[in-house]
Coordinates of C-alpha atoms and ligand atoms in Angstrom, one line a residue:
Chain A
X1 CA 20.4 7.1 20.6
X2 CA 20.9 4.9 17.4
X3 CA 20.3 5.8 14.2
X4 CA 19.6 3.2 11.8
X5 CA 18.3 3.2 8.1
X6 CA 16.3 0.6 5.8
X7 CA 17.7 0.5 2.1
X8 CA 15.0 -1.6 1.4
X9 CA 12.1 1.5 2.2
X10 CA 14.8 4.1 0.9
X11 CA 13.3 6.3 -1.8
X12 CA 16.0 8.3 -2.5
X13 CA 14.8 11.6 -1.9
X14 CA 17.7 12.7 0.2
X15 CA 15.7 14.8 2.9
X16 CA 18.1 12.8 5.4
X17 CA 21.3 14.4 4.0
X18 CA 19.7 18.0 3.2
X19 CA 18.6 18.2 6.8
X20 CA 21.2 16.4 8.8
X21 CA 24.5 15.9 6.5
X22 CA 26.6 15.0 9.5
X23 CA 24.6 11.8 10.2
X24 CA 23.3 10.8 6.6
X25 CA 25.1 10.9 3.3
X26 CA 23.0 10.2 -0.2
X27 CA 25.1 7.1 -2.4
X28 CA 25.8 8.4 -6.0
X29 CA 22.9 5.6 -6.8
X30 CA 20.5 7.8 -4.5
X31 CA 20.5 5.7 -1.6
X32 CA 20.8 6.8 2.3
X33 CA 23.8 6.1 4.1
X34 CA 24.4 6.6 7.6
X35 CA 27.7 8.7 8.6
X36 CA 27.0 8.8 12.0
X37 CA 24.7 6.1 13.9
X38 CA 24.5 7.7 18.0
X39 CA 25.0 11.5 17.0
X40 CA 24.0 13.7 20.0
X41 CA 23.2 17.2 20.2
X42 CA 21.9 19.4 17.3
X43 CA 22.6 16.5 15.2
X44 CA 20.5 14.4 17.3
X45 CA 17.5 16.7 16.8
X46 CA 18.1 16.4 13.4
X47 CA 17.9 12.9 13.0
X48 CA 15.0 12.4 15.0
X49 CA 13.0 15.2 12.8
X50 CA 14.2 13.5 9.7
X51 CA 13.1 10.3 10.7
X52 CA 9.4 11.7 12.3
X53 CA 8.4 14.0 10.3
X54 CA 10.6 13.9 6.7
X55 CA 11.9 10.9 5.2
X56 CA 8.8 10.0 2.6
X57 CA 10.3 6.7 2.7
X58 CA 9.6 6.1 6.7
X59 CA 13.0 4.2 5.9
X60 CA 15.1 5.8 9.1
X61 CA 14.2 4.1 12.6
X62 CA 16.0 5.6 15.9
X63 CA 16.1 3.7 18.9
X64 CA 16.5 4.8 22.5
X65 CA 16.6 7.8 23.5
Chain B
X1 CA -24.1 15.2 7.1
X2 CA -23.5 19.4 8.3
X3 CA -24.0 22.1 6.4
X4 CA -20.0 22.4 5.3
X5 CA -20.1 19.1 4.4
X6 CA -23.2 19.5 1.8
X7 CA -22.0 22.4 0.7
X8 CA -18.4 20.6 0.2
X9 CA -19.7 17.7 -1.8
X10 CA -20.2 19.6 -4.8
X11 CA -16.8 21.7 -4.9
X12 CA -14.6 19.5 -6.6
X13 CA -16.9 19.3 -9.8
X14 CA -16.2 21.8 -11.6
X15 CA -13.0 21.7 -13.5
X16 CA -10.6 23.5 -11.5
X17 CA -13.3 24.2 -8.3
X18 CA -11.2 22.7 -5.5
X19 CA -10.5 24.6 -2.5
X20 CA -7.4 26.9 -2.5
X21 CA -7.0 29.6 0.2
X22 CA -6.9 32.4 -3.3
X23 CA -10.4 31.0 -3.9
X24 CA -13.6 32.2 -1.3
X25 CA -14.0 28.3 -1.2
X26 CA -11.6 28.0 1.1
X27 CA -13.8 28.9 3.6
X28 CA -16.1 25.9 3.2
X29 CA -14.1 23.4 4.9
X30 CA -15.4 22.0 8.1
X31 CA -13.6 23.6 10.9
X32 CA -10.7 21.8 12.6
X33 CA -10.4 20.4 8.3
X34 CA -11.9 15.9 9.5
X35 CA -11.6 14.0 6.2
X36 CA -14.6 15.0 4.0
X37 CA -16.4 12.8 1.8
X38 CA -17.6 14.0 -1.7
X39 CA -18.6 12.7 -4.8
X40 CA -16.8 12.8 -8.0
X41 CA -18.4 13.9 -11.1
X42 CA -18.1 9.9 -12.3
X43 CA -20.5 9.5 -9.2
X44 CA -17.3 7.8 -7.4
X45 CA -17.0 8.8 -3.4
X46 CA -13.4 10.2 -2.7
X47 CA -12.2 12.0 0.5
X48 CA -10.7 15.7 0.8
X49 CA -7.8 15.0 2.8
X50 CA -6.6 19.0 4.3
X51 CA -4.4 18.1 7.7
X52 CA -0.9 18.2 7.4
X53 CA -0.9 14.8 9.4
X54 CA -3.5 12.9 7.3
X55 CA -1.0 13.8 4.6
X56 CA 1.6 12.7 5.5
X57 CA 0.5 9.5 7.1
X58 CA -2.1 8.1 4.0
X59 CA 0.8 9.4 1.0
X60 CA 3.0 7.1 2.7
X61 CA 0.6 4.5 3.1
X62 CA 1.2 1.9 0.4
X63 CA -2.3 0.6 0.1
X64 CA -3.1 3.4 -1.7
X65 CA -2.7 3.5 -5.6
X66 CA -2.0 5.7 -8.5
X67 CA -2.8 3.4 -11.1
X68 CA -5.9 3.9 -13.2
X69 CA -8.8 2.2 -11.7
X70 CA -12.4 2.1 -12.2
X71 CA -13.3 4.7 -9.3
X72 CA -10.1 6.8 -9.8
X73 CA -11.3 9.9 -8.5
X74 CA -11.0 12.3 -11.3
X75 CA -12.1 15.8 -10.9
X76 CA -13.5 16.8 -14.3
X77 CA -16.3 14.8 -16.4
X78 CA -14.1 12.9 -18.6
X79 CA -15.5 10.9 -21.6
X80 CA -14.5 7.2 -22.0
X81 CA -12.2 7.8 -25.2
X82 CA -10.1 10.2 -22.9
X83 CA -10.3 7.7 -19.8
X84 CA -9.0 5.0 -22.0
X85 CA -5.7 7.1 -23.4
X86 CA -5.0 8.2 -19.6
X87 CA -5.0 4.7 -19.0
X88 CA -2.9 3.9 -21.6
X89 CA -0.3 6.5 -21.1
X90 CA -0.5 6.0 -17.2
X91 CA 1.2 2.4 -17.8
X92 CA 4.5 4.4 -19.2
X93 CA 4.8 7.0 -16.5
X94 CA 6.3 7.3 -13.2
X95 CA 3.9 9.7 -11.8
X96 CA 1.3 6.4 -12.1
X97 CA 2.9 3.4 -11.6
X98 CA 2.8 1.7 -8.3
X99 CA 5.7 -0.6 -6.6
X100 CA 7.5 -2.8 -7.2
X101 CA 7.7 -1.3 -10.6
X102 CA 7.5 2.1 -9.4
X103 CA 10.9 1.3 -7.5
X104 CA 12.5 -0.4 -10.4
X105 CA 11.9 2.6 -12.8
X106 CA 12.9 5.4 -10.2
X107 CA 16.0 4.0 -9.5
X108 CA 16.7 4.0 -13.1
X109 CA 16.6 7.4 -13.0
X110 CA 17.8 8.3 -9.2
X111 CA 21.4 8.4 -9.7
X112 CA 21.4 11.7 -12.3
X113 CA 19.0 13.4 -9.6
X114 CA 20.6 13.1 -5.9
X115 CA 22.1 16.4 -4.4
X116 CA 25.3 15.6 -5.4
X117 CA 24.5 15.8 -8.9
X118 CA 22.0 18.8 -8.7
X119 CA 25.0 20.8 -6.7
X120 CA 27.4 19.7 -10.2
X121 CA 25.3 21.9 -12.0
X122 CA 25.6 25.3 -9.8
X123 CA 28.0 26.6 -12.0
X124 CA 26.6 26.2 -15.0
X125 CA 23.0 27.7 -13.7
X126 CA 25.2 30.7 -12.3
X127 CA 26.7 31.6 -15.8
X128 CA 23.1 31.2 -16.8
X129 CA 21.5 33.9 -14.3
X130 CA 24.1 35.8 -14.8
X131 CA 23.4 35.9 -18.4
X132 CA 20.1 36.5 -17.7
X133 CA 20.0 39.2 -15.5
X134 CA 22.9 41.2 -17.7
X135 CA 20.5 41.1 -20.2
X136 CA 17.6 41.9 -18.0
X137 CA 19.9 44.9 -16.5
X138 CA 20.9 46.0 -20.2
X139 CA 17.6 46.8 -21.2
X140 CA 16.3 48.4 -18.6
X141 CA 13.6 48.9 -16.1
X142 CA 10.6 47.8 -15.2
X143 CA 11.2 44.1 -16.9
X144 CA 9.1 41.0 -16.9
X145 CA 10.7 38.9 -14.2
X146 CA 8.8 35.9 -15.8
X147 CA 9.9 36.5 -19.4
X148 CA 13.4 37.3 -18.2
X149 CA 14.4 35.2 -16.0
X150 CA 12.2 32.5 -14.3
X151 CA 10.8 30.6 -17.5
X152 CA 13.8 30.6 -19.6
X153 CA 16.0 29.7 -16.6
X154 CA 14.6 26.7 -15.4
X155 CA 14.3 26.0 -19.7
X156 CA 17.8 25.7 -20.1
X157 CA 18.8 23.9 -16.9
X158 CA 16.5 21.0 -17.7
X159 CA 17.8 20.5 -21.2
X160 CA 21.6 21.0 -20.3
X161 CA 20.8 17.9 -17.2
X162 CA 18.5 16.1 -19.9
X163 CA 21.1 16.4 -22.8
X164 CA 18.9 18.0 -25.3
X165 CA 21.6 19.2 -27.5
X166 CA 21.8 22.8 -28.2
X167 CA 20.3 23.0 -31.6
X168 CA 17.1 21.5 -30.3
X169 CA 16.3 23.8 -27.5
X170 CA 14.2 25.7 -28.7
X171 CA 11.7 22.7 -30.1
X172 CA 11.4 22.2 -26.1
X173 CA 11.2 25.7 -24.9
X174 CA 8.7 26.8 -27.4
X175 CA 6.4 23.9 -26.7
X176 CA 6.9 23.5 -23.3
X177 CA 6.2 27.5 -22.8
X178 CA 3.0 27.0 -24.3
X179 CA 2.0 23.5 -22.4
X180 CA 2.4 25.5 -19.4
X181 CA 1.1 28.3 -20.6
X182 CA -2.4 30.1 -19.5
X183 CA -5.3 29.5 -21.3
X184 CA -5.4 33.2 -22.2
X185 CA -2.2 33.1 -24.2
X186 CA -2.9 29.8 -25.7
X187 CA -5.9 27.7 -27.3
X188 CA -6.4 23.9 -26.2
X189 CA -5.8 23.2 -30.3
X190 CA -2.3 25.2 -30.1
X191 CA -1.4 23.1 -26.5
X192 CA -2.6 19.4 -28.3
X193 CA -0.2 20.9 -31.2
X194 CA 2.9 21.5 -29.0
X195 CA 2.1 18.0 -27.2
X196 CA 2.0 16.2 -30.6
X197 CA 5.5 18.4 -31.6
X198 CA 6.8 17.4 -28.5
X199 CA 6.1 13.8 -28.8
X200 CA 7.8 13.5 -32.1
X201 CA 10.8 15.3 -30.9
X202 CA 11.0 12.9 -28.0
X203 CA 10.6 9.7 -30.7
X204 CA 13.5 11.0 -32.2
X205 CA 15.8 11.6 -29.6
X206 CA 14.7 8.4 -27.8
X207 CA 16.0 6.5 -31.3
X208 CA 19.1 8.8 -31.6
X209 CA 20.1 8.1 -27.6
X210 CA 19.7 4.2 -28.1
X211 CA 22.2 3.9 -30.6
X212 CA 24.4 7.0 -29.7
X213 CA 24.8 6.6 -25.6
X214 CA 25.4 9.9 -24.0
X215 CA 26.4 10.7 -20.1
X216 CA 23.3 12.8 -19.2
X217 CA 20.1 12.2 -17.6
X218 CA 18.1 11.1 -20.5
X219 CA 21.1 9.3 -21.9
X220 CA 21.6 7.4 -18.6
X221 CA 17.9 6.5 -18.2
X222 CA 17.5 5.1 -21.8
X223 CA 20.3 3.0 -21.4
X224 CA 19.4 1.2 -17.7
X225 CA 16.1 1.2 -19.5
X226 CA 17.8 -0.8 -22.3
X227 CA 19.2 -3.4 -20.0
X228 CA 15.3 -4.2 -19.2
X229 CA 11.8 -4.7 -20.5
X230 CA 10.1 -2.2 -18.7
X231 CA 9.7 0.1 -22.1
X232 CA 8.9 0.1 -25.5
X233 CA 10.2 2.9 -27.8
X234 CA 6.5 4.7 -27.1
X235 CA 6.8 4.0 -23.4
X236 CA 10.4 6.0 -23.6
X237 CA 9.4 8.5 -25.5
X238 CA 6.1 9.3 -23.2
X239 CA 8.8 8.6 -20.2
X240 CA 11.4 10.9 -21.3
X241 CA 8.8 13.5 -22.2
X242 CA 7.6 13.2 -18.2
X243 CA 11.0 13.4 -17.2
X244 CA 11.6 17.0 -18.7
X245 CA 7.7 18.4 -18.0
X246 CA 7.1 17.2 -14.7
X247 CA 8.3 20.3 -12.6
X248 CA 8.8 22.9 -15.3
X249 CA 5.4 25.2 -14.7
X250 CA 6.2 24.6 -10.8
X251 CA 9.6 25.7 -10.6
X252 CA 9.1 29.0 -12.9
X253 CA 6.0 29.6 -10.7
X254 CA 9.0 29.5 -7.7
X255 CA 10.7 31.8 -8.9
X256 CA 8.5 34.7 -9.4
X257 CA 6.2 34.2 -6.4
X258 CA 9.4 33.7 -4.0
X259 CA 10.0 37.3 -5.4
X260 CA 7.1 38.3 -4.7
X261 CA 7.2 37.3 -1.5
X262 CA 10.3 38.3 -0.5
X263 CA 9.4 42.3 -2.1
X264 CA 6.0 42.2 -0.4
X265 CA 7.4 41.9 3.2
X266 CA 10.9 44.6 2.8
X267 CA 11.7 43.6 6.7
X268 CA 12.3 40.0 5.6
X269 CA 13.6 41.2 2.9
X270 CA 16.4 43.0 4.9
X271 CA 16.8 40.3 7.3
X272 CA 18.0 38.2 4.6
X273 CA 20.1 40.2 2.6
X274 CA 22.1 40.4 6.5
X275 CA 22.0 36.7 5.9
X276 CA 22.4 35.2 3.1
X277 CA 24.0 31.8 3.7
X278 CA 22.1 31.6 7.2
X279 CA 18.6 32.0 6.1
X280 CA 18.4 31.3 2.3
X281 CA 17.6 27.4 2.8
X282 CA 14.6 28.5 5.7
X283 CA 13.4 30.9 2.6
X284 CA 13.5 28.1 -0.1
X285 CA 11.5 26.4 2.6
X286 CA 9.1 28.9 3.4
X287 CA 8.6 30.1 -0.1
X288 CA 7.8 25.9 -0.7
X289 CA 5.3 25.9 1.8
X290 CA 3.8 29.3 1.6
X291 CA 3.0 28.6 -2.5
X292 CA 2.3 25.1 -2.1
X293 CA -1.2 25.8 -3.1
X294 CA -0.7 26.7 -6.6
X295 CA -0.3 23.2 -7.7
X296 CA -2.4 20.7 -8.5
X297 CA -3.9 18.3 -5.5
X298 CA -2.5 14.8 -5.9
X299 CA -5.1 11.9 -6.2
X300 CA -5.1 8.2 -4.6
X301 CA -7.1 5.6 -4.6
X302 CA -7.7 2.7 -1.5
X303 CA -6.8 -0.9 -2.4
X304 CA -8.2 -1.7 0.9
X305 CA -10.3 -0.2 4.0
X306 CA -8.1 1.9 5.7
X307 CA -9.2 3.1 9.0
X308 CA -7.8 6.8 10.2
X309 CA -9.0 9.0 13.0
X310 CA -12.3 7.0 13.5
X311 CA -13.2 7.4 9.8
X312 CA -12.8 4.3 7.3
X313 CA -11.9 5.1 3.8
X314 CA -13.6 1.9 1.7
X315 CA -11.3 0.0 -0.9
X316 CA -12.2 2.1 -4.3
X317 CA -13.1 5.7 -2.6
X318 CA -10.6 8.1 -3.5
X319 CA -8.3 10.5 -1.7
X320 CA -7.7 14.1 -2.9
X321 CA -4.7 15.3 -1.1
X322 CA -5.2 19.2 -0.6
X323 CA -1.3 20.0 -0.2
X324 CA -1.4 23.6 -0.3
X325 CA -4.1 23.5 2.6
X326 CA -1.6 21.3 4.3
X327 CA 1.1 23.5 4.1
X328 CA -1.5 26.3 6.2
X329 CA -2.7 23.8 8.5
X330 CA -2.6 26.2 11.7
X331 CA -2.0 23.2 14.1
X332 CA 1.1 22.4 12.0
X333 CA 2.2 26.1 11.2
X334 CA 1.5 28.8 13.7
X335 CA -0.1 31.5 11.8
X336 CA -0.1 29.7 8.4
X337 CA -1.2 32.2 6.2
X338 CA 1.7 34.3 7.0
X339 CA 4.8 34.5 5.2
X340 CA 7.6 33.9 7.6
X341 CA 11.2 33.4 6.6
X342 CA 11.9 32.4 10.0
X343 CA 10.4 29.2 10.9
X344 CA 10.6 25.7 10.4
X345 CA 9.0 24.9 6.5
X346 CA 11.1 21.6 6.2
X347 CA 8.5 19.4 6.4
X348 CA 6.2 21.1 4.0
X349 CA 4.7 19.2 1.4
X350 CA 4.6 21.4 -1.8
X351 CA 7.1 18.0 -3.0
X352 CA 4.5 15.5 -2.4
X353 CA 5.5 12.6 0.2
X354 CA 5.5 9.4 -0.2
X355 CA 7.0 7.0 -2.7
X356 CA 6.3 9.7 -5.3
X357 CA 7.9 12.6 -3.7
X358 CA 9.2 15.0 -6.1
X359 CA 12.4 13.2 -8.4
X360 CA 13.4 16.9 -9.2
X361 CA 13.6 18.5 -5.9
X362 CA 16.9 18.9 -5.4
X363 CA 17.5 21.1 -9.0
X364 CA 14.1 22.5 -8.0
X365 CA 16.0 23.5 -4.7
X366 CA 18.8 24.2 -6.1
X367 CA 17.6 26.7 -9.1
X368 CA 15.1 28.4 -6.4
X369 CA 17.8 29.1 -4.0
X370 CA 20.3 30.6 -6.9
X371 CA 17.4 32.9 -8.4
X372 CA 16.4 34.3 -4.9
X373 CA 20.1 35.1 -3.7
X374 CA 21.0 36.6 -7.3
X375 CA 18.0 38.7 -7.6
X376 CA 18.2 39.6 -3.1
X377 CA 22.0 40.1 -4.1
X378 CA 22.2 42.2 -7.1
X379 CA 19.5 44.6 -6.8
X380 CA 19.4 47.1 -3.7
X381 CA 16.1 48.4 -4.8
X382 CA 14.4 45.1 -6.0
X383 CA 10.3 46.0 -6.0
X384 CA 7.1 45.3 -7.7
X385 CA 6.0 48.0 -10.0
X386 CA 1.9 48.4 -9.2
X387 CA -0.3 47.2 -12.0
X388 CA 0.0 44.0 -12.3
X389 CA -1.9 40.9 -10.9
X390 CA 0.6 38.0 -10.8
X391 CA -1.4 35.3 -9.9
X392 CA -4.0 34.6 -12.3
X393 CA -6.7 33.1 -11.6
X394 CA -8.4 30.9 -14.2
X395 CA -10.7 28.1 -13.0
X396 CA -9.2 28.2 -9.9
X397 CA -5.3 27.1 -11.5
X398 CA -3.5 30.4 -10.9
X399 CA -0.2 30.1 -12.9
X400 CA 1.9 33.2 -12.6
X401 CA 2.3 35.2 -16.1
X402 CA 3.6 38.6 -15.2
X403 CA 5.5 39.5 -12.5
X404 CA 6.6 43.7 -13.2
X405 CA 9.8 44.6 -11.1
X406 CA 11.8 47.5 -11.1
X407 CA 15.2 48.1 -9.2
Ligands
HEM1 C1 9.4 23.8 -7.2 C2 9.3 23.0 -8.1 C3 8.6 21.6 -8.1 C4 7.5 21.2 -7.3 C5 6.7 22.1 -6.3 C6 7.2 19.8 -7.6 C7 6.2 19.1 -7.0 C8 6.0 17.7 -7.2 C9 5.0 16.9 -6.6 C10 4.0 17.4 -5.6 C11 5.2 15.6 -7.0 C12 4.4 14.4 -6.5 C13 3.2 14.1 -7.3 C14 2.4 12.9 -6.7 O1 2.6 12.5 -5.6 O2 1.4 12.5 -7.4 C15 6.3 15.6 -7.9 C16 6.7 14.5 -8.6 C17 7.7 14.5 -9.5 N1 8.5 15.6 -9.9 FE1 8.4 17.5 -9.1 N2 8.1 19.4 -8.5 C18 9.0 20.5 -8.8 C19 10.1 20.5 -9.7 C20 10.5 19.4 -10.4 C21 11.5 19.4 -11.4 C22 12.4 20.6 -11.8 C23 11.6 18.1 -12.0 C24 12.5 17.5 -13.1 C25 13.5 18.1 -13.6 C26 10.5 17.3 -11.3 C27 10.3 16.0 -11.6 C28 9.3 15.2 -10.9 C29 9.1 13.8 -11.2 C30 9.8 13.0 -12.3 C31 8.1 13.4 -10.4 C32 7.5 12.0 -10.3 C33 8.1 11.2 -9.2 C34 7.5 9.9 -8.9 O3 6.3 9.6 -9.3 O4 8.2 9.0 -8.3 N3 9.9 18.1 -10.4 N4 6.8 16.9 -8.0
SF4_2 S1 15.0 10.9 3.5 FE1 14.4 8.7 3.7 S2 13.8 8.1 1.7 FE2 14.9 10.0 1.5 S3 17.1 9.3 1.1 FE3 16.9 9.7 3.2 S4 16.3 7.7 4.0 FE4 16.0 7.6 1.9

């Protein structure tokens, strides 16, 4: 799995780094970050909620599985 | 067009009459909640829009707007005079602008509002709760938990981020107290009053920021603001006023209705005080969702057709975006209308979604979580004394005015 994130759709509201702060970290100007691109595990899950079903932005894409 | 649906087409007239699970109303939404067409008191069409999926999936669709536009779908019969100076203010305020300069006026204001600068300020709001409740505790049972602690909390936390400097406080918590307040406690003349108070304040402070910089929210934002044209001094001040209002009734109602929560179900109650750390963040969550309703819907408008589920939504209808009702959508949350500390809230929507999601969310988060675990932590024998109706209902907008605890 690869975790990848848009700057360009980012919004800032941090959701990514509330819910899965060992992948995504939030810039001191508000923007995402990601810490850790192929997490597995519980971190995986994570990512894969945050990018289905809470970034507002629709700014974090995963690929494969 | 069904019975539900005839019936539906004349709720959101009224001035408050939407559909909120505390009203009977609720019950007049087509089963299985399709999008519903009604008309707006303007004679405009709009759509109630009540799935937790539809949501999400048209507040994140950018072909919706929040500017002011002829078929705007506003919920009350407004006269033109008043439809003109929403227009005008509308150009000045986050809440409705639309990208690009939506973007460019949020980030201007991002950096004093990530987590890492809400979780600077958990000190401070500790000394501040703790002030509170030692005062609270000092004088005694049963107390106000709205008067003691959950409007002047949130008060002092959003001046001391803002930089309102001490002297002034009270100019903004007197004010804002009564902009938020019921329309028992306060006359429309006494709320235009405090707005028109208010707005003066703000002139001033915008002017005495500009030429004294400070290192705070307001400070910051004034001076990236500087650097561009996006304001004039009137745009600031109507900005900066925004900035501090936006979340202020929401968070206090939090605070007392996570309370209540929390007291009305003692097993949760005890499961939580076995676990603070672990389940605190599901609670903030679950309080989120559960009281999502209390708020006001949030209100688009097409740009174009926009096709979902089969049904097209024309360029100039309206959306009306029943949050609360998407935060107890039963194919989203298992038994939505019960309060349950233990299951996934995260992606409720009592924030908004969307471009617009909450700014504040992360101090509204943060000063949530701190109330709860000081209130669960301190007081054993934390319950409601009988009496008292927290919610009020008038016109259907229930803010919470009393909230009677004893310990
Ligand atoms: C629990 C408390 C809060 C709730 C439930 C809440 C809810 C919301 C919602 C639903 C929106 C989106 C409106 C829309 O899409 O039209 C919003 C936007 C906003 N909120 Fe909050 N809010 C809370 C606390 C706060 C606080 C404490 C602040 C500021 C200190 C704040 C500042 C803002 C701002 C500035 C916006 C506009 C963002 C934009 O348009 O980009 N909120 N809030
Ligand atoms: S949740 Fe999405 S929009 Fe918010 S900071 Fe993370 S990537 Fe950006």
């Amino acid at each position: 799995m690869k975790v990848h994130a848009e700057r360009d759709r980012c919004i800032g509201a941090g959701l990514c780094t509330l819910h899965a702060p060992s992948v995504f970290d939030q810039e001191d100007d508000g923007m995402v970050v990601v810490l850790n691109d192929s997490p597995t595990g519980a971190d995986a899950d994570d990512a894969r909620k945050v990018a289905e079903h809470l970034c507002p932005g629709k700014a974090v894409l995963i690929t494969g599985g | 067009m069904t019975d539900a649906e005839t019936k539906m087409a004349k709720c959101p007239v009224a001035p408050h009459g939407w559909p909120n699970p505390l009203l009977p109303e609720y019950d007049q939404l087509p089963e299985g909640r399709p999008l519903t067409q009604v008309t707006m008191p303007s004679g405009s069409k709009a759509w109630l829009v009540a799935q937790h999926d539809h949501i999400q999936r048209l507040l994140a669709d950018n072909r919706f707007s929040v500017e002011p536009h002829p078929t705007f779908p506003i919920r009350f019969p407004a006269p033109q005079e008043l439809l003109d100076m929403i227009a005008r203010d509308a150009k000045n305020l986050l809440v409705t602008m639309d990208p690009p300069r939506h973007t460019r006026v949020r980030q201007m204001a991002l950096p004093d509002f990530t987590i890492k600068a809400a979780e600077k300020l958990r000190p401070r709001m500790q000394d501040l709760i703790d002030y509170y409740l030692d005062k609270m505790e000092a004088e005694g049972a049963p107390a106000d938990l709205v008067q003691a602690l959950a409007l002047p909390f949130p008060a002092q936390v959003i001046c001391e981020l803002a930089g309102i400097p001490e002297n002034d406080r009270e100019i903004f918590t007197r004010n804002a107290a009564i902009m938020v307040g019921t329309r028992h406690s306060y006359t429309m003349e006494q709320k235009l009053a405090a707005n028109e108070e208010l707005m003066k304040y703000f002139a001033a402070l915008v002017t005495e920021k500009q030429s004294n910089p400070t290192d705070d929210m307001l400070g910051n934002f004034i001076a990236r603001a500087g650097k561009t044209d996006e304001f004039d001094h009137h745009g600031l001040t109507l900005m900066t006023k925004m900035l501090l209002l936006a979340g202020y009734e929401f968070i206090v109602n939090r605070i007392a209705l996570g309370i209540q929560a929390l007291v009305e179900n003692p097993e949760q109650l005890a499961a939580l005080r076995a676990d603070l750390p672990g389940l605190m963040p599901k609670t903030v969550d679950e309080v989120l969702r559960y009281y999502s309703l209390v708020d006001e819907i949030i209100a688009r408008v097409a740009l174009e057709d926009v096709e979902i589920d089969g049904v097209t939504i024309k360029a100039g209808e309206g959306i009306l975006v029943l949050k609360g009702l998407g935060d107890r959508d039963p194919s989203k949350y298992p038994n939505p209308d019960v309060f349950d500390i233990h299951r996934d809230s995260r992606d409720h929507l009592a924030f908004g979604y969307g471009v617009h999601q909450c700014l504040g969310q992360h101090v509204a988060r943060l000063m949530l979580e701190m109330c709860l675990t000081s209130l669960v932590e301190r007081f054993p024998g934390l319950h409601l004394v009988e009496g008292d109706e927290p919610i009020e209902l008038i016109d259907g907008l229930p803010p919470v005015h009393k909230l009677t605890i004893g310990w």
